[in-house]
Coordinates of C-alpha atoms in Angstrom, one line a residue:
M1 CA 106.0 -31.6 -44.1
N2 CA 108.7 -31.7 -46.7
N3 CA 108.8 -29.3 -49.6
R4 CA 108.2 -32.1 -52.2
A5 CA 104.9 -33.0 -50.5
A6 CA 104.0 -29.3 -50.2
E7 CA 104.5 -28.7 -53.9
S8 CA 102.4 -31.7 -55.0
W9 CA 98.9 -30.6 -53.9
D10 CA 96.3 -30.0 -56.5
R11 CA 93.8 -28.4 -54.2
E12 CA 93.8 -27.1 -50.6
V13 CA 90.9 -26.8 -48.1
D14 CA 90.5 -26.9 -44.4
V15 CA 88.3 -30.0 -44.1
I16 CA 87.6 -32.9 -46.4
V17 CA 84.3 -34.5 -45.8
M18 CA 83.8 -38.0 -47.3
G19 CA 80.2 -38.6 -48.0
A20 CA 77.1 -36.4 -48.6
G21 CA 74.5 -38.1 -46.3
A22 CA 73.1 -36.4 -43.2
A23 CA 76.3 -36.9 -41.2
G24 CA 78.6 -35.6 -43.9
M25 CA 76.4 -32.7 -44.9
T26 CA 76.1 -31.7 -41.2
A27 CA 79.9 -31.7 -40.8
A28 CA 80.4 -29.6 -43.9
I29 CA 77.7 -27.1 -42.9
V30 CA 79.1 -26.7 -39.4
S31 CA 82.7 -26.4 -40.7
K32 CA 81.7 -23.7 -43.1
N33 CA 79.7 -21.8 -40.5
E34 CA 82.6 -21.9 -38.1
G35 CA 84.9 -20.2 -40.7
L36 CA 86.5 -23.2 -42.3
V37 CA 86.7 -24.2 -46.0
P38 CA 85.2 -27.6 -46.5
L39 CA 85.2 -29.9 -49.5
V40 CA 82.6 -32.6 -49.8
L41 CA 83.5 -35.8 -51.7
E42 CA 80.5 -37.8 -52.9
K43 CA 81.3 -41.0 -54.8
T44 CA 77.9 -41.2 -56.5
D45 CA 76.3 -38.7 -58.8
Q46 CA 73.7 -37.5 -56.2
V47 CA 73.8 -36.2 -52.6
G48 CA 71.6 -37.6 -49.8
G49 CA 73.0 -41.0 -49.2
T50 CA 70.8 -43.6 -47.4
T51 CA 69.3 -40.6 -45.5
A52 CA 67.3 -39.8 -48.7
W53 CA 65.8 -43.3 -48.6
S54 CA 64.9 -43.2 -44.9
V55 CA 61.8 -41.9 -43.0
G56 CA 64.1 -39.2 -41.6
M57 CA 63.4 -39.6 -37.9
M58 CA 66.1 -38.3 -35.5
W59 CA 66.3 -39.2 -31.8
F60 CA 67.3 -36.5 -29.4
V61 CA 67.0 -35.9 -25.6
D62 CA 65.2 -32.9 -24.0
S63 CA 65.5 -30.8 -27.1
T64 CA 64.1 -27.3 -27.8
P65 CA 61.4 -28.8 -30.1
M66 CA 60.4 -31.3 -27.4
Q67 CA 60.1 -28.5 -24.8
A68 CA 58.0 -26.5 -27.2
A69 CA 55.7 -29.5 -27.8
G70 CA 55.3 -30.0 -24.0
F71 CA 57.3 -33.2 -23.6
K72 CA 59.0 -33.5 -20.2
D73 CA 62.5 -35.0 -20.6
S74 CA 65.9 -34.7 -19.0
P75 CA 69.5 -36.0 -19.5
D76 CA 69.2 -38.0 -16.3
K77 CA 66.0 -39.6 -17.5
A78 CA 67.7 -40.5 -20.8
R79 CA 70.7 -41.9 -18.9
Q80 CA 68.3 -44.2 -17.1
Y81 CA 66.9 -45.4 -20.4
F82 CA 70.4 -46.0 -21.8
A83 CA 71.3 -48.0 -18.7
A84 CA 68.2 -50.1 -19.2
T85 CA 68.6 -50.7 -23.0
V86 CA 72.3 -50.2 -23.9
G87 CA 74.0 -50.9 -20.6
D88 CA 77.8 -50.9 -20.6
T89 CA 78.3 -52.1 -24.2
V90 CA 79.3 -48.6 -25.2
D91 CA 81.9 -46.4 -23.7
R92 CA 80.2 -44.0 -21.2
S93 CA 81.9 -40.9 -22.8
L94 CA 80.3 -41.8 -26.1
Q95 CA 76.8 -42.2 -24.5
E96 CA 77.2 -39.0 -22.6
A97 CA 78.3 -37.1 -25.7
Y98 CA 75.1 -38.2 -27.5
I99 CA 72.8 -37.6 -24.6
S100 CA 74.1 -34.1 -23.7
Q101 CA 75.3 -32.8 -27.0
G102 CA 72.6 -34.1 -29.3
R103 CA 70.2 -31.3 -28.3
V104 CA 73.1 -28.8 -28.7
A105 CA 73.8 -30.0 -32.2
L106 CA 70.1 -29.9 -33.1
D107 CA 69.8 -26.3 -31.8
Y108 CA 72.8 -25.3 -33.8
M109 CA 71.5 -26.7 -37.0
L110 CA 68.0 -25.2 -36.4
R111 CA 69.8 -21.8 -36.1
H112 CA 72.3 -22.1 -38.9
S113 CA 70.7 -24.2 -41.6
E114 CA 67.4 -24.8 -43.4
L115 CA 66.7 -27.7 -41.0
E116 CA 63.2 -27.7 -39.4
V117 CA 61.9 -30.5 -37.3
A118 CA 59.0 -31.3 -35.0
A119 CA 59.1 -33.5 -31.9
V120 CA 56.3 -36.1 -32.4
E121 CA 54.3 -38.1 -30.0
Y122 CA 56.1 -41.4 -30.9
P123 CA 57.3 -43.9 -28.3
D124 CA 60.7 -45.0 -27.5
Y125 CA 60.9 -48.7 -28.4
S126 CA 60.9 -49.8 -24.8
P127 CA 58.9 -47.1 -23.1
E128 CA 58.0 -49.3 -20.2
L129 CA 61.6 -49.4 -19.1
A130 CA 63.1 -46.8 -16.7
G131 CA 63.6 -43.5 -18.6
G132 CA 61.5 -44.5 -21.6
M133 CA 58.9 -42.1 -22.9
F134 CA 57.1 -40.5 -25.9
G135 CA 58.5 -37.5 -27.8
R136 CA 62.2 -38.1 -28.5
A137 CA 61.6 -38.9 -32.2
H138 CA 62.0 -35.8 -34.3
A139 CA 60.5 -35.6 -37.8
P140 CA 61.8 -33.2 -40.5
I141 CA 59.2 -30.7 -41.7
E142 CA 58.3 -31.2 -45.4
F143 CA 60.4 -29.3 -47.9
D144 CA 59.7 -27.7 -51.3
A145 CA 62.3 -29.0 -53.6
R146 CA 61.7 -26.2 -56.1
K147 CA 64.0 -24.2 -53.8
L148 CA 66.9 -26.3 -55.0
G149 CA 66.4 -25.0 -58.6
P150 CA 68.3 -27.1 -61.2
N151 CA 70.2 -28.9 -58.4
F152 CA 67.1 -30.8 -57.5
R153 CA 68.3 -33.5 -59.9
N154 CA 71.3 -33.9 -57.8
L155 CA 69.3 -35.0 -54.8
R156 CA 68.8 -38.8 -54.5
A157 CA 65.2 -39.9 -55.0
P158 CA 63.4 -41.8 -52.3
L159 CA 62.7 -45.5 -52.5
P160 CA 59.8 -46.3 -54.9
A161 CA 57.8 -47.7 -52.0
F162 CA 57.9 -44.2 -50.4
A163 CA 57.0 -42.4 -53.7
P164 CA 54.3 -44.1 -55.7
F165 CA 52.9 -42.9 -59.1
G166 CA 56.5 -42.4 -60.3
G167 CA 57.7 -40.0 -57.7
M168 CA 54.9 -38.6 -55.5
M169 CA 56.0 -38.6 -51.8
L170 CA 53.6 -39.7 -49.1
D171 CA 53.9 -39.4 -45.4
L172 CA 51.9 -41.4 -42.9
V173 CA 49.0 -38.9 -42.8
D174 CA 48.8 -38.9 -46.6
L175 CA 48.8 -42.7 -46.7
L176 CA 45.9 -42.8 -44.2
H177 CA 43.9 -40.4 -46.3
F178 CA 44.6 -42.4 -49.5
L179 CA 43.3 -45.5 -47.8
S180 CA 40.0 -43.8 -46.9
F181 CA 39.5 -41.3 -49.7
T182 CA 36.5 -43.1 -51.1
R183 CA 34.8 -43.1 -47.6
S184 CA 35.6 -39.7 -46.3
A185 CA 35.0 -36.3 -47.8
R186 CA 37.9 -34.8 -45.9
S187 CA 40.2 -37.5 -47.2
F188 CA 38.9 -37.0 -50.7
V189 CA 39.8 -33.3 -50.6
H190 CA 43.2 -34.1 -49.1
V191 CA 44.0 -36.7 -51.8
S192 CA 42.7 -34.4 -54.6
K193 CA 45.1 -31.6 -53.4
R194 CA 48.1 -33.9 -53.3
L195 CA 47.3 -35.3 -56.8
A196 CA 46.8 -31.8 -58.3
R197 CA 50.1 -30.6 -56.9
Y198 CA 51.9 -33.7 -58.2
A199 CA 50.3 -33.3 -61.7
V200 CA 51.7 -29.8 -61.9
D201 CA 55.1 -30.9 -60.6
R202 CA 55.4 -33.5 -63.3
V203 CA 54.9 -30.9 -66.0
N204 CA 58.0 -29.1 -64.8
H205 CA 60.1 -31.6 -62.8
H206 CA 61.3 -35.1 -63.0
R207 CA 59.4 -36.1 -59.8
G208 CA 57.2 -34.5 -57.1
T209 CA 58.7 -31.5 -55.4
R210 CA 56.9 -32.0 -52.1
L211 CA 59.5 -33.8 -50.0
V212 CA 58.9 -35.6 -46.7
G213 CA 60.8 -37.9 -44.4
G214 CA 64.4 -38.5 -45.1
N215 CA 64.2 -36.8 -48.5
A216 CA 63.0 -33.6 -46.8
L217 CA 65.9 -33.9 -44.4
A218 CA 68.5 -34.4 -47.1
G219 CA 66.9 -31.7 -49.2
R220 CA 67.1 -29.2 -46.4
L221 CA 70.7 -29.9 -45.7
Y222 CA 71.6 -29.8 -49.4
K223 CA 69.8 -26.4 -49.7
T224 CA 72.0 -25.1 -46.9
M225 CA 75.1 -26.3 -48.6
L226 CA 74.1 -24.6 -51.8
D227 CA 73.3 -21.3 -50.0
Q228 CA 76.7 -21.5 -48.2
K229 CA 78.5 -22.2 -51.5
I230 CA 80.1 -25.4 -50.0
D231 CA 82.1 -27.1 -52.7
V232 CA 80.7 -30.6 -53.6
W233 CA 82.5 -32.9 -55.9
L234 CA 80.1 -35.6 -57.3
Q235 CA 81.5 -38.9 -58.5
A236 CA 84.6 -38.3 -56.5
S237 CA 86.0 -40.5 -53.8
A238 CA 89.1 -40.7 -51.6
T239 CA 91.3 -43.7 -52.4
R240 CA 94.2 -43.0 -50.0
L241 CA 94.8 -40.9 -46.9
I242 CA 98.0 -39.0 -46.8
M243 CA 99.9 -38.6 -43.4
D244 CA 102.8 -36.6 -42.2
D245 CA 104.3 -36.9 -38.8
G246 CA 101.4 -39.0 -37.5
K247 CA 98.7 -36.6 -38.7
V248 CA 96.3 -37.0 -41.6
I249 CA 96.9 -34.0 -43.8
G250 CA 95.1 -34.9 -47.1
A251 CA 93.8 -37.4 -49.5
E252 CA 94.3 -38.8 -52.9
V253 CA 91.0 -38.4 -54.7
T254 CA 89.7 -40.0 -57.9
R255 CA 87.6 -37.7 -59.9
D256 CA 86.6 -37.7 -63.6
G257 CA 89.0 -40.5 -64.2
R258 CA 92.1 -38.8 -62.8
K259 CA 93.8 -38.7 -59.4
I260 CA 93.9 -35.4 -57.5
R261 CA 95.9 -34.7 -54.3
V262 CA 93.8 -32.6 -51.9
R263 CA 95.4 -31.1 -48.8
A264 CA 93.2 -30.8 -45.7
R265 CA 94.7 -28.3 -43.3
R266 CA 92.6 -29.2 -40.3
G267 CA 91.6 -32.8 -41.1
I268 CA 89.2 -35.3 -42.7
V269 CA 85.8 -36.5 -41.7
I270 CA 84.8 -40.0 -42.8
A271 CA 81.0 -40.2 -43.4
T272 CA 80.6 -42.8 -46.2
G273 CA 77.6 -44.7 -44.7
G274 CA 79.1 -48.0 -43.5
Y275 CA 79.2 -51.2 -45.6
P276 CA 75.6 -52.3 -46.5
G277 CA 76.7 -52.9 -50.1
N278 CA 79.7 -55.0 -49.2
Q279 CA 78.8 -58.7 -48.8
A280 CA 82.4 -59.6 -47.8
M281 CA 82.2 -57.2 -44.9
R282 CA 78.7 -58.4 -44.0
R283 CA 80.1 -61.9 -43.7
E284 CA 83.0 -60.7 -41.7
H285 CA 81.0 -58.5 -39.2
S286 CA 77.3 -59.4 -39.2
R287 CA 75.3 -62.1 -37.5
Q288 CA 75.1 -65.5 -39.0
P289 CA 73.5 -66.4 -41.3
T290 CA 74.7 -63.3 -43.0
V291 CA 72.0 -60.7 -43.6
E292 CA 71.9 -60.2 -47.4
L293 CA 68.8 -58.1 -47.8
G294 CA 69.1 -54.4 -47.1
L295 CA 67.6 -50.9 -47.7
G296 CA 71.0 -49.3 -47.4
L297 CA 72.7 -47.7 -50.4
P298 CA 74.5 -50.4 -52.4
S299 CA 77.3 -48.1 -53.2
N300 CA 78.2 -47.8 -49.5
V301 CA 80.8 -50.6 -49.5
G302 CA 83.0 -49.6 -46.5
E303 CA 85.8 -47.7 -48.3
G304 CA 85.8 -45.1 -45.5
L305 CA 86.2 -47.7 -42.9
R306 CA 89.1 -49.3 -44.8
L307 CA 90.8 -45.9 -45.2
G308 CA 90.5 -45.3 -41.5
E309 CA 92.0 -48.7 -40.8
S310 CA 94.8 -48.0 -43.2
V311 CA 96.2 -45.2 -41.0
G312 CA 95.8 -47.0 -37.7
G313 CA 92.1 -46.9 -36.9
R314 CA 90.3 -50.0 -35.7
M315 CA 86.8 -51.4 -36.0
D316 CA 84.6 -51.7 -32.9
H317 CA 83.9 -55.3 -31.9
N318 CA 82.0 -54.7 -28.6
A319 CA 78.4 -54.9 -30.0
R320 CA 76.9 -58.3 -30.8
D321 CA 74.4 -56.8 -33.3
T322 CA 76.1 -54.9 -36.1
G323 CA 73.1 -53.8 -38.2
Y324 CA 69.8 -52.1 -37.8
Y325 CA 67.5 -55.0 -38.6
V326 CA 64.1 -55.2 -40.2
P327 CA 62.1 -58.2 -41.5
M328 CA 61.7 -58.0 -45.3
S329 CA 59.8 -59.7 -48.1
L330 CA 60.8 -59.7 -51.7
F331 CA 58.4 -58.5 -54.5
P332 CA 59.0 -58.3 -58.2
D333 CA 58.9 -54.8 -59.7
K334 CA 57.6 -53.9 -63.2
A335 CA 60.9 -55.0 -64.7
G336 CA 60.8 -58.3 -62.9
N337 CA 63.6 -57.5 -60.5
M338 CA 63.1 -58.6 -56.9
Q339 CA 62.9 -55.6 -54.5
P340 CA 62.9 -55.7 -50.7
W341 CA 60.0 -54.4 -48.7
G342 CA 60.6 -53.6 -45.0
H343 CA 57.8 -54.7 -42.7
F344 CA 58.2 -51.8 -40.3
M345 CA 54.8 -51.2 -38.8
L346 CA 51.9 -51.5 -41.3
D347 CA 51.0 -55.2 -40.8
R348 CA 52.9 -57.2 -38.1
P349 CA 51.6 -55.2 -35.0
K350 CA 48.0 -55.1 -36.2
P351 CA 45.3 -57.5 -34.9
G352 CA 44.9 -60.7 -36.9
F353 CA 48.5 -61.2 -37.8
I354 CA 50.9 -63.9 -36.4
A355 CA 54.4 -64.9 -37.6
V356 CA 55.6 -68.5 -37.5
G357 CA 58.6 -70.5 -38.4
K358 CA 58.9 -73.7 -40.3
D359 CA 57.5 -75.6 -37.3
G360 CA 54.3 -73.6 -37.5
N361 CA 55.0 -72.0 -34.1
R362 CA 55.1 -68.4 -33.2
F363 CA 58.5 -67.3 -32.0
T364 CA 58.3 -63.7 -30.8
N365 CA 56.1 -60.7 -30.3
E366 CA 54.9 -59.5 -33.7
A367 CA 54.3 -56.0 -32.4
A368 CA 57.9 -55.6 -31.2
S369 CA 60.1 -53.1 -33.0
Y370 CA 61.4 -54.2 -36.4
H371 CA 64.9 -54.7 -35.0
A372 CA 63.7 -56.8 -32.0
F373 CA 61.4 -58.8 -34.2
T374 CA 64.3 -59.7 -36.5
L375 CA 66.4 -60.6 -33.6
G376 CA 63.6 -63.0 -32.6
M377 CA 63.9 -64.6 -36.0
F378 CA 67.6 -65.1 -35.4
D379 CA 67.2 -66.4 -31.9
A380 CA 64.5 -68.9 -32.8
G381 CA 66.1 -70.0 -36.1
A382 CA 62.9 -68.8 -37.8
I383 CA 64.6 -68.0 -41.2
P384 CA 62.5 -67.8 -43.2
A385 CA 59.4 -66.9 -41.2
Y386 CA 55.9 -66.4 -42.5
L387 CA 53.4 -63.7 -41.7
I388 CA 49.9 -65.2 -41.5
A389 CA 46.5 -63.6 -41.7
D390 CA 43.0 -64.4 -43.0
A391 CA 41.1 -62.7 -45.8
A392 CA 39.3 -60.2 -43.6
T393 CA 42.6 -59.0 -42.0
V394 CA 44.3 -58.6 -45.3
K395 CA 41.4 -56.7 -46.7
K396 CA 41.4 -54.3 -43.7
Y397 CA 45.1 -53.8 -43.2
G398 CA 46.9 -55.1 -46.3
I399 CA 50.0 -57.2 -46.0
G400 CA 53.5 -56.3 -47.1
V401 CA 53.3 -54.4 -50.4
I402 CA 49.6 -55.2 -50.7
L403 CA 47.5 -52.2 -49.7
P404 CA 44.2 -52.4 -47.7
G405 CA 41.2 -53.1 -49.8
S406 CA 43.3 -54.4 -52.7
L407 CA 41.3 -56.1 -55.4
S408 CA 44.3 -57.7 -57.1
L409 CA 45.5 -60.4 -54.7
R410 CA 45.6 -62.9 -57.5
R411 CA 48.4 -61.1 -59.3
H412 CA 50.5 -61.1 -56.2
E413 CA 50.0 -64.9 -55.9
K414 CA 51.0 -65.4 -59.5
A415 CA 54.1 -63.4 -58.8
G416 CA 55.0 -65.7 -55.9
Y417 CA 54.8 -62.9 -53.3
L418 CA 51.6 -64.0 -51.7
F419 CA 50.6 -67.5 -50.7
S420 CA 47.0 -68.6 -50.1
G421 CA 45.0 -71.6 -49.0
R422 CA 41.3 -72.2 -48.5
T423 CA 42.2 -73.9 -45.2
L424 CA 45.1 -73.5 -42.8
G425 CA 46.3 -77.0 -43.8
E426 CA 46.3 -76.1 -47.5
L427 CA 48.3 -72.9 -46.7
A428 CA 50.7 -74.8 -44.5
S429 CA 51.3 -77.2 -47.4
R430 CA 52.0 -74.4 -49.8
I431 CA 54.5 -72.6 -47.6
G432 CA 56.1 -75.7 -46.2
V433 CA 55.4 -75.3 -42.5
D434 CA 54.1 -77.9 -40.1
P435 CA 50.3 -77.9 -40.4
K436 CA 49.8 -79.1 -36.8
G437 CA 52.0 -76.3 -35.5
L438 CA 50.3 -73.7 -37.5
A439 CA 46.8 -74.9 -36.4
R440 CA 47.9 -74.8 -32.8
S441 CA 49.4 -71.3 -33.2
V442 CA 46.2 -70.0 -34.8
E443 CA 44.0 -71.6 -32.1
R444 CA 46.1 -70.0 -29.3
N445 CA 46.0 -66.6 -31.1
N446 CA 42.3 -66.8 -31.4
R447 CA 41.9 -67.5 -27.7
F448 CA 44.3 -64.6 -26.8
A449 CA 42.3 -62.3 -29.1
K450 CA 39.2 -63.0 -27.0
T451 CA 40.9 -62.4 -23.6
G452 CA 43.1 -59.6 -24.8
V453 CA 46.2 -61.2 -23.3
D454 CA 49.0 -62.9 -25.3
E455 CA 50.2 -65.4 -22.8
D456 CA 53.1 -66.5 -25.0
F457 CA 54.9 -63.3 -26.1
G458 CA 52.9 -60.4 -24.7
K459 CA 51.8 -58.9 -28.0
G460 CA 50.0 -55.6 -27.2
S461 CA 51.3 -55.4 -23.7
S462 CA 53.5 -52.3 -24.0
A463 CA 52.8 -48.7 -25.0
Y464 CA 55.0 -49.2 -28.1
N465 CA 53.0 -52.3 -29.2
R466 CA 49.7 -50.5 -28.7
Y467 CA 50.8 -47.4 -30.6
K468 CA 51.5 -49.7 -33.6
G469 CA 48.2 -51.5 -33.3
D470 CA 44.6 -50.5 -34.2
P471 CA 43.2 -48.2 -31.5
T472 CA 39.7 -49.0 -32.7
H473 CA 40.1 -52.7 -32.0
G474 CA 39.5 -54.3 -28.6
P475 CA 40.1 -55.6 -26.1
N476 CA 43.8 -55.6 -27.3
P477 CA 44.6 -53.3 -30.3
C478 CA 47.3 -55.8 -31.4
L479 CA 45.4 -59.1 -31.1
G480 CA 42.7 -60.3 -33.5
P481 CA 41.3 -63.6 -34.7
I482 CA 42.4 -65.6 -37.7
E483 CA 39.1 -67.4 -38.5
K484 CA 37.8 -67.6 -42.0
G485 CA 39.5 -68.6 -45.3
S486 CA 41.0 -67.9 -47.5
F487 CA 44.2 -67.7 -45.4
Y488 CA 47.3 -65.9 -46.6
A489 CA 51.0 -65.8 -45.9
V490 CA 54.0 -63.7 -47.0
K491 CA 57.6 -65.0 -46.6
L492 CA 59.9 -62.9 -44.3
M493 CA 63.7 -62.9 -44.3
P494 CA 66.0 -60.9 -42.0
G495 CA 67.3 -57.6 -43.5
D496 CA 68.7 -54.3 -42.4
F497 CA 68.6 -50.7 -43.4
G498 CA 72.2 -49.9 -42.3
T499 CA 75.2 -51.2 -40.6
S500 CA 76.3 -50.1 -37.1
R501 CA 79.8 -51.4 -36.7
G502 CA 82.3 -48.7 -37.4
L503 CA 85.6 -47.1 -36.4
V504 CA 86.3 -46.7 -32.7
T505 CA 86.0 -43.0 -31.9
G506 CA 86.2 -40.7 -28.9
P507 CA 83.3 -38.5 -27.8
H508 CA 84.0 -35.9 -30.6
G509 CA 84.2 -38.5 -33.3
E510 CA 88.0 -38.5 -33.3
V511 CA 89.2 -41.9 -34.6
L512 CA 91.2 -43.8 -32.1
D513 CA 94.2 -46.2 -32.7
D514 CA 94.9 -49.5 -31.0
H515 CA 96.1 -47.8 -27.9
G516 CA 93.0 -45.5 -27.6
R517 CA 94.9 -42.5 -28.8
P518 CA 93.3 -40.0 -31.3
I519 CA 94.7 -40.2 -34.8
R520 CA 95.3 -36.5 -35.4
G521 CA 93.3 -35.0 -38.2
L522 CA 90.9 -37.9 -38.6
Y523 CA 87.2 -38.1 -37.6
A524 CA 84.3 -40.4 -38.3
C525 CA 80.5 -40.0 -37.9
G526 CA 77.3 -41.6 -39.1
N527 CA 77.5 -45.3 -39.8
D528 CA 81.3 -45.1 -40.1
M529 CA 81.7 -44.6 -36.4
N530 CA 81.0 -47.1 -33.6
S531 CA 77.4 -46.8 -32.7
P532 CA 76.7 -44.7 -29.6
V533 CA 74.0 -47.2 -28.8
G534 CA 76.1 -50.3 -29.4
G535 CA 74.0 -51.6 -32.2
H536 CA 70.8 -51.6 -30.0
Y537 CA 67.8 -50.0 -31.5
I538 CA 66.2 -48.0 -28.7
G539 CA 64.0 -45.6 -30.5
A540 CA 63.0 -44.1 -33.9
G541 CA 65.9 -42.0 -35.3
I542 CA 68.7 -43.7 -33.5
T543 CA 70.8 -43.6 -36.7
L544 CA 70.1 -40.1 -37.9
G545 CA 70.2 -38.5 -34.4
P546 CA 73.8 -39.6 -33.9
A547 CA 74.6 -38.7 -37.5
L548 CA 73.8 -35.0 -36.9
T549 CA 75.2 -35.1 -33.4
F550 CA 78.7 -36.4 -34.2
G551 CA 78.9 -34.6 -37.6
Y552 CA 78.4 -31.5 -35.5
L553 CA 80.9 -32.5 -32.8
A554 CA 83.6 -33.5 -35.4
A555 CA 83.3 -30.2 -37.2
M556 CA 83.4 -28.2 -34.0
A557 CA 86.5 -30.1 -32.9
L558 CA 88.2 -29.3 -36.2
A559 CA 87.2 -25.7 -35.9
R560 CA 88.7 -25.5 -32.4
N561 CA 92.0 -26.9 -33.5
D562 CA 94.7 -24.4 -32.9
A563 CA 96.0 -25.0 -36.4
T564 CA 98.2 -22.2 -37.7
E565 CA 99.1 -23.8 -41.0
K566 CA 98.7 -21.5 -44.0
P567 CA 98.0 -22.5 -47.6
V568 CA 101.0 -24.0 -49.2
N569 CA 99.8 -22.5 -52.5
P570 CA 97.2 -19.7 -52.1
E571 CA 96.0 -20.2 -55.6
L572 CA 94.8 -23.7 -54.6
A573 CA 93.0 -22.6 -51.5
S574 CA 89.8 -21.2 -53.2
P575 CA 87.7 -23.1 -55.7
A576 CA 87.8 -21.9 -59.3
E577 CA 84.9 -24.0 -60.4
P578 CA 81.1 -24.2 -59.7
N579 CA 79.8 -25.3 -56.3
V580 CA 78.5 -28.6 -57.8
K581 CA 78.6 -30.5 -61.0
L582 CA 75.1 -30.2 -62.4
A583 CA 73.3 -33.3 -63.6

């Protein structure tokens, strides 16, 4: 490194981490715990990334929490499951790193951070395949945001759908209690406690302080960064990577309207969350027709990927599927803006629902995972598709944004979200599907509901299907009749909640060049690295599990570097300003 370059640094650290989602915060926490000085660059004015909008599940193999909960797993069992679901679409070393090191990364974070998780009795998405099982999904334990103090405002709020009443977070248990609080004394007490806590919160805070799901995960990681005094620059982003003798040694950063040159003595970790907000990259990399709806952060536009490519990195093109898909409907919010709603599990798998295309025919298993269901839409050309149910089913289970027992269906019809017809023919006319096809699909569904066997697509035939169905309904918890009008429909379009095509990396997250050689000093993790499951969605938490795993592995690799470089200017090596910029 020449003297001119050495004299031009405005700040020096060991590691620059680009992005403050789960992957980036993990890399920063591990770096600091291993004795390095990290600097986190977050382009927005809040930490948490898309993690804060998610349900927070993480997928790990044979972890300590799994063992404590009594789940019997092993790396060999997981390898069988990978072989059955992922196959050879992903380099074996990447698969092996995730299978064997994921539990190591989780243990490390449980020891050295505020992270707390529970292994839950939730199925892999293909539990009937070799190696599939229940228990690999890990949920973050709820978190009290009051522990963040004034920095709570710097944590990204959840999606409004996960926090009704202006910011009261609900998990699945809460939701079930809310749906039955007028019929159950136990539920009434549970709901009353939640509402009382929220009422107190709103006196002193901008939203509820009881965090669950992805917000709890992000909050716990952020609390650790605050405790460790990790420097975070909000509204700061890297615009250029600086190289010397083939090694990434720093970055040019835009912050507060000025450019700053930051030296990274060990290297840089790219964790900017992929490209869900970049329609041009979606058209370049995604399935056709391009998926335009998403629950990913709009500010994640792929700048980390482009920076990686600018110094010799390359995008992975092995996987056919480049996003984590979910069917979505669009509903108008109070301001009249159309918002996406992900149909994850609350309606499709339940008895009494079918999905049809324009020809009125069913095209896939409605109780399949959201990713598999959306692939079914693509494969059948069922874009848009329509979710169909009768009045009794909608009243019992709700549909889309409409909760069970809702008394205000008419306003959803007026808003153009819900379609209805007194007869199936009338409904078919209003949604533009073939009435004969719809009548035939309903007739077959009703016959299957009686026998309990879906002869067309096997709805309710797997443990995953049945888990998502209604256990009180028989003979099949996922099959129910569509019999009496009025009949209802909601329009479905393909969407995603993140992209899975990223920079090609090695098993420690090291970014590789066209010849498969590591670019010294450059790592990627989260949705900026090539998916260790090749874009397949094999279980709940298959984005955040790798995010923590490879954030940890990248940081440990940087910590192990036998780097003997000293600060060029010792005065720049320690921060002279607060840990974060307060909102």
